[in-house]
Coordinates of C-alpha atoms and ligand atoms in Angstrom, one line a residue:
X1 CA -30.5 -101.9 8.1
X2 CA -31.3 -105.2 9.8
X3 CA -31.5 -105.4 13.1
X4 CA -32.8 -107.6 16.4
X5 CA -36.7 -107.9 16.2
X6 CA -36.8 -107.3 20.0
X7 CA -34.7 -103.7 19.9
X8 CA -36.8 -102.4 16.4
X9 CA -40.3 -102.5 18.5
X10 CA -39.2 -101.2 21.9
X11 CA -37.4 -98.5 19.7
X12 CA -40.4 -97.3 18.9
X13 CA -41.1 -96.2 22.3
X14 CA -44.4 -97.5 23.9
X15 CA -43.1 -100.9 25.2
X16 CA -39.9 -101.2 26.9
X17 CA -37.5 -104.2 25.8
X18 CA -38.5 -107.0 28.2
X19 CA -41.8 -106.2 27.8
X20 CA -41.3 -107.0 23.8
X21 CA -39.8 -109.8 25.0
X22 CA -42.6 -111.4 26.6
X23 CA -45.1 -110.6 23.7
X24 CA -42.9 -112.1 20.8
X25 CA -42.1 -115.6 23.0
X26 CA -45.8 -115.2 23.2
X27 CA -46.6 -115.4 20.0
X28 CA -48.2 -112.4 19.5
X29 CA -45.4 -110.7 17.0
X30 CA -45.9 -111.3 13.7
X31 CA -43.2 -110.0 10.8
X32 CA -44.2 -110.2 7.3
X33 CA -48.0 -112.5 8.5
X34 CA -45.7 -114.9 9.9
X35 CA -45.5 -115.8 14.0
X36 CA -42.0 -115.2 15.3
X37 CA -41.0 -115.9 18.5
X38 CA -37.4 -115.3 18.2
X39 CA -36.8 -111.6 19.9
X40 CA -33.5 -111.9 18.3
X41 CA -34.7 -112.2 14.8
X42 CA -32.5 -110.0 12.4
X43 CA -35.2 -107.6 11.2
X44 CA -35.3 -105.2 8.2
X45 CA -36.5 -101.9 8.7
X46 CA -39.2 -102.3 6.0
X47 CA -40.3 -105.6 7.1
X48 CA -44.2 -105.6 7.8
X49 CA -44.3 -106.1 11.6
X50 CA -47.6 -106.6 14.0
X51 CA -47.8 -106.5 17.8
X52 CA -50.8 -107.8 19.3
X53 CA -52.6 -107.8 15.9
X54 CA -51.4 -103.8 15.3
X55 CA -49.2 -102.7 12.6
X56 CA -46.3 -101.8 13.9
X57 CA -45.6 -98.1 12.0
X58 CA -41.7 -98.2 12.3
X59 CA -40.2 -94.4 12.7
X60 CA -36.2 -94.3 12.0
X61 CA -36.2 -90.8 14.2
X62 CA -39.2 -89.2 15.5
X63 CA -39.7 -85.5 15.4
X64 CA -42.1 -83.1 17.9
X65 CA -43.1 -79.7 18.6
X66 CA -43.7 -78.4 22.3
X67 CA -45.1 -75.6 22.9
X68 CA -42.7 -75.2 26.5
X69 CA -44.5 -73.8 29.4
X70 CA -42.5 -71.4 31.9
X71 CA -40.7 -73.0 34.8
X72 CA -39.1 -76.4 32.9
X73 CA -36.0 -76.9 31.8
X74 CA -34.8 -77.6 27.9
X75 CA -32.7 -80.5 29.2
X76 CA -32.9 -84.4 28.8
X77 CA -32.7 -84.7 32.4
X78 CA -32.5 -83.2 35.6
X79 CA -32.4 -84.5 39.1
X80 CA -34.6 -81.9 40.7
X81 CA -36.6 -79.4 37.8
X82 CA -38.9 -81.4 35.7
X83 CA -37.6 -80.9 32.0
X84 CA -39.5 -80.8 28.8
X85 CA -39.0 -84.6 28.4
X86 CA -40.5 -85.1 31.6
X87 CA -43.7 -83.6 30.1
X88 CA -43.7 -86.0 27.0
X89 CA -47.2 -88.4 27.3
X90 CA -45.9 -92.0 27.4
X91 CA -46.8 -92.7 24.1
X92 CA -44.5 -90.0 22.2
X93 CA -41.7 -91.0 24.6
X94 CA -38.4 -92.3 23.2
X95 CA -35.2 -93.3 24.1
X96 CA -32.3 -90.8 22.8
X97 CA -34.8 -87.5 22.3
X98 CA -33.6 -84.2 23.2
X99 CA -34.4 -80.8 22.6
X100 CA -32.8 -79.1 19.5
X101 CA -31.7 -75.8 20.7
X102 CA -32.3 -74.5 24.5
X103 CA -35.3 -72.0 25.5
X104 CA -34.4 -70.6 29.3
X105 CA -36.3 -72.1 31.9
X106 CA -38.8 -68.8 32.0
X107 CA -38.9 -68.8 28.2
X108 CA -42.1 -70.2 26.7
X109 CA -42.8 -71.2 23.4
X110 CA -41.4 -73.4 20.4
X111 CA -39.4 -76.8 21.3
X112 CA -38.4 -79.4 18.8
X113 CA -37.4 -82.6 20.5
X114 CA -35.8 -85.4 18.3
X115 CA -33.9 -88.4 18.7
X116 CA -32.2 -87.2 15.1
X117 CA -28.5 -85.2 15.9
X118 CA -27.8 -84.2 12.2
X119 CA -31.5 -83.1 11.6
X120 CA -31.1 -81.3 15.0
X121 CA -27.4 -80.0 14.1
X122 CA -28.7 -78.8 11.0
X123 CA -31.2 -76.6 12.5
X124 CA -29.2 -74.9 15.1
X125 CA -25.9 -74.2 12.5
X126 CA -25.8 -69.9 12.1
X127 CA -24.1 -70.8 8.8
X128 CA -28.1 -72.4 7.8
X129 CA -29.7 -69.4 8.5
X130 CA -32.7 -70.3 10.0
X131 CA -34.3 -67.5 11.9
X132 CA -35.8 -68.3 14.8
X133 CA -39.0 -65.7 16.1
X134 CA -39.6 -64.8 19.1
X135 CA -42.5 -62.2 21.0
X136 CA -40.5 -60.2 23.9
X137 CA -42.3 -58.4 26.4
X138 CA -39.5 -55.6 27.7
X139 CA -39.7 -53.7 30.8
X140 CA -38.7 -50.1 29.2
X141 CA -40.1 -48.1 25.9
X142 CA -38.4 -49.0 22.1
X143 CA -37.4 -46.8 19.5
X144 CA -36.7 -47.4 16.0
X145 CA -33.1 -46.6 17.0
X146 CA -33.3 -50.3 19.0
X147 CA -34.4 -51.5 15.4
X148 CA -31.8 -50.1 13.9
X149 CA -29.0 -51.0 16.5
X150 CA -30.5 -54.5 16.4
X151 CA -29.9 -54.6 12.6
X152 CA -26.6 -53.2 12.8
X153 CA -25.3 -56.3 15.1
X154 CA -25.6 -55.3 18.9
X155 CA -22.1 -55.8 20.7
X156 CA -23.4 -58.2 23.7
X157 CA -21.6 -56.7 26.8
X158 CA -18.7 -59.1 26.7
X159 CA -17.4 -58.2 23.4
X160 CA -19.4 -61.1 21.2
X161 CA -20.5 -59.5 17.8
X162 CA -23.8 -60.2 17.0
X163 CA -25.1 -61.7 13.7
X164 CA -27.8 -58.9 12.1
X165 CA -31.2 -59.2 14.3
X166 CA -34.7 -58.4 13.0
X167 CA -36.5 -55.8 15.5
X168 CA -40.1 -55.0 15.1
X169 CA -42.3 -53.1 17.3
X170 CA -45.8 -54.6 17.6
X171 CA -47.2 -52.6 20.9
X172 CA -45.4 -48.9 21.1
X173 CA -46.0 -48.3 25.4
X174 CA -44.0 -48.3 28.4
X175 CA -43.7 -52.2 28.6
X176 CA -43.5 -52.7 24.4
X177 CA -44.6 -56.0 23.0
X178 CA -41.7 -56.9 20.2
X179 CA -40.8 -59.7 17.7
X180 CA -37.4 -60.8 17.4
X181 CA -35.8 -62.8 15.1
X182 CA -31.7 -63.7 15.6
X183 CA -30.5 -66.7 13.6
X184 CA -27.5 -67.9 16.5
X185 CA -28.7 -69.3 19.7
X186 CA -25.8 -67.7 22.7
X187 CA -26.9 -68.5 26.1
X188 CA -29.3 -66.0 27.2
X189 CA -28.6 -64.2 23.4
X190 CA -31.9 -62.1 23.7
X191 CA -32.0 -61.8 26.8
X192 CA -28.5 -60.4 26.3
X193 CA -28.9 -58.3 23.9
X194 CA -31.4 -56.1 25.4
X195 CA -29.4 -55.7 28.1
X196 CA -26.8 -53.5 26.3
X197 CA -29.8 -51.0 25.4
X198 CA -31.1 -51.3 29.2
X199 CA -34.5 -53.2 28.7
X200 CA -35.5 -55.7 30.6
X201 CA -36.8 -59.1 29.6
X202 CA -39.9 -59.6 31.0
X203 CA -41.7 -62.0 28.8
X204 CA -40.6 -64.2 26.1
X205 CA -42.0 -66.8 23.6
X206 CA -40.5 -68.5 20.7
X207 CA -42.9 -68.2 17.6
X208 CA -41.3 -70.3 15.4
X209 CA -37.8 -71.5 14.2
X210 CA -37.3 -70.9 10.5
X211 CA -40.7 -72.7 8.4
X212 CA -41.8 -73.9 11.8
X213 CA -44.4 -72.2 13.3
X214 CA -45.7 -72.8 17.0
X215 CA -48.8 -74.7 16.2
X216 CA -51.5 -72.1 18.2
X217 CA -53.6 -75.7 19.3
X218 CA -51.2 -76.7 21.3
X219 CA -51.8 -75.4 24.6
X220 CA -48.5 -74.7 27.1
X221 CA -47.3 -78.0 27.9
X222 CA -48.6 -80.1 25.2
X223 CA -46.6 -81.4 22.4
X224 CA -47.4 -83.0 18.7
X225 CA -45.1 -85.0 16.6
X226 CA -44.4 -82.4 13.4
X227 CA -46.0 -83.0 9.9
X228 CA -44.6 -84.8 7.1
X229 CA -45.0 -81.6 5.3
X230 CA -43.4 -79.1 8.1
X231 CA -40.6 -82.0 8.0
X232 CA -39.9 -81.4 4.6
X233 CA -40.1 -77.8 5.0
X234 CA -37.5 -77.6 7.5
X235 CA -35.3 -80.1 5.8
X236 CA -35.5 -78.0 3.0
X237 CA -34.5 -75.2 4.9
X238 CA -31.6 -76.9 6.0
X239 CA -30.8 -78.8 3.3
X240 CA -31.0 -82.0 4.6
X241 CA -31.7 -84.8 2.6
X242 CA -32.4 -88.0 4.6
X243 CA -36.1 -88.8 4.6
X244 CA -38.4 -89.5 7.7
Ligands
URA301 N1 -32.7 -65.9 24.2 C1 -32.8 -65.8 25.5 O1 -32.3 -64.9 26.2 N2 -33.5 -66.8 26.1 C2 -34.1 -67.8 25.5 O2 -34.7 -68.7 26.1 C3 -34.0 -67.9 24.1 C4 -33.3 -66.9 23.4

């Protein structure tokens, strides 16, 4: 799809529009070897375009994994709490990115941000399937009876049925380490759900969300665009057939 030379490059995120301005009436935008310095130049998408001498890799959507720390919210924007976009260096940052499914702000763990809302849609729709894992620190012991309960479908206390949840116990003591993994995403749904047994959440991270996994590298706070090959596993996951 064609479109304005000017709007293609700042799309890309690392120079705003007037400052892509300046450059191409400068002469220092080249698209396929040639010098134009016409910032409303009808553009292809596959054109070859250089900015300051650089190749100019063009990205249709961009795709990254966060590994959230506590205490920031999984918003776009808010007035007073820094959110998760807020911790983006300025070189991954974007116009239009948002997180694809919400962690609480003490939650840690797993965030994909994207600027793509049928790659993002995809994700998050129960009828997909994709599991998402979680580690939960509670603040009371587990049985296998909570395994059980939480295969059955646990009946959150306002009357919501819950789709079958995978329970496992990884450290058996009075404050149990667990891994979850629900495929729906209600507000505060784990958080919820072991509140109809009486635990406590005292701890959580998301692990991964379905061929995702939290890449163990990335320290809390630091964020990586995703793989070409963890793209195509999730769209495969999700059936989604558009390609990067
Ligand atoms: N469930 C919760 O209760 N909180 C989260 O952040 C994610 C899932």
């Amino acid at each position: 799809m064609a479109q304005r030379l000017d709007k293609l490059i700042a799309s890309q995120g690392t120079l705003s529009r007037s400052e892509t301005v300046r450059l191409i009436r400068a002469g220092k935008v080249t698209v396929d070897g040639v010098v134009c310095r016409d910032a409303a130049c009808k553009v292809e998408e596959t054109c070859a375009v250089t900015v300051n001498g650089e190749p100019l890799s063009y990205q249709r959507f961009v795709y990254l994994m966060m590994n959230k720390p506590a205490g920031i919210l999984c918003v776009s924007r808010d007035p007073k709490v820094p959110t998760v976009l807020d911790l983006l260096p300025p070189a991954l940052r974007r116009k239009g990115l948002f997180p694809a499914g919400r962690l609480d702000k003490d939650t840690v763990g797993l965030v994909l941000l994207t600027d793509d809302g049928d790659f993002a849609h995809r994700l998050l729709a129960p009828k997909n399937d994709i599991v998402k894992r979680y580690q939960v620190r509670l603040d009371g012991p587990l049985t296998e009876e909570h395994c059980r309960r939480f295969a059955e479908g646990i009946v959150l206390a306002d009357g919501t049925l819950c789709r079958p949840a995978t329970l496992k116990i990884l450290e058996d003591s009075e404050q149990p380490l667990a891994e979850i993994g629900i495929t729906e995403g209600r507000y505060h749904q784990i958080k919820r759900m072991f509140g109809t047994v009486d635990r406590g959440v005292v701890w959580l991270k998301r692990l991964s969300m379905g061929p995702l996994e939290l890449d163990p590298m990335l320290n809390e706070g630091e964020t990586r665009p995703i793989t070409e090959k963890e793209w195509a596993e999730l769209a495969k996951a999700t059936n989604f057939v558009q390609h990067i």
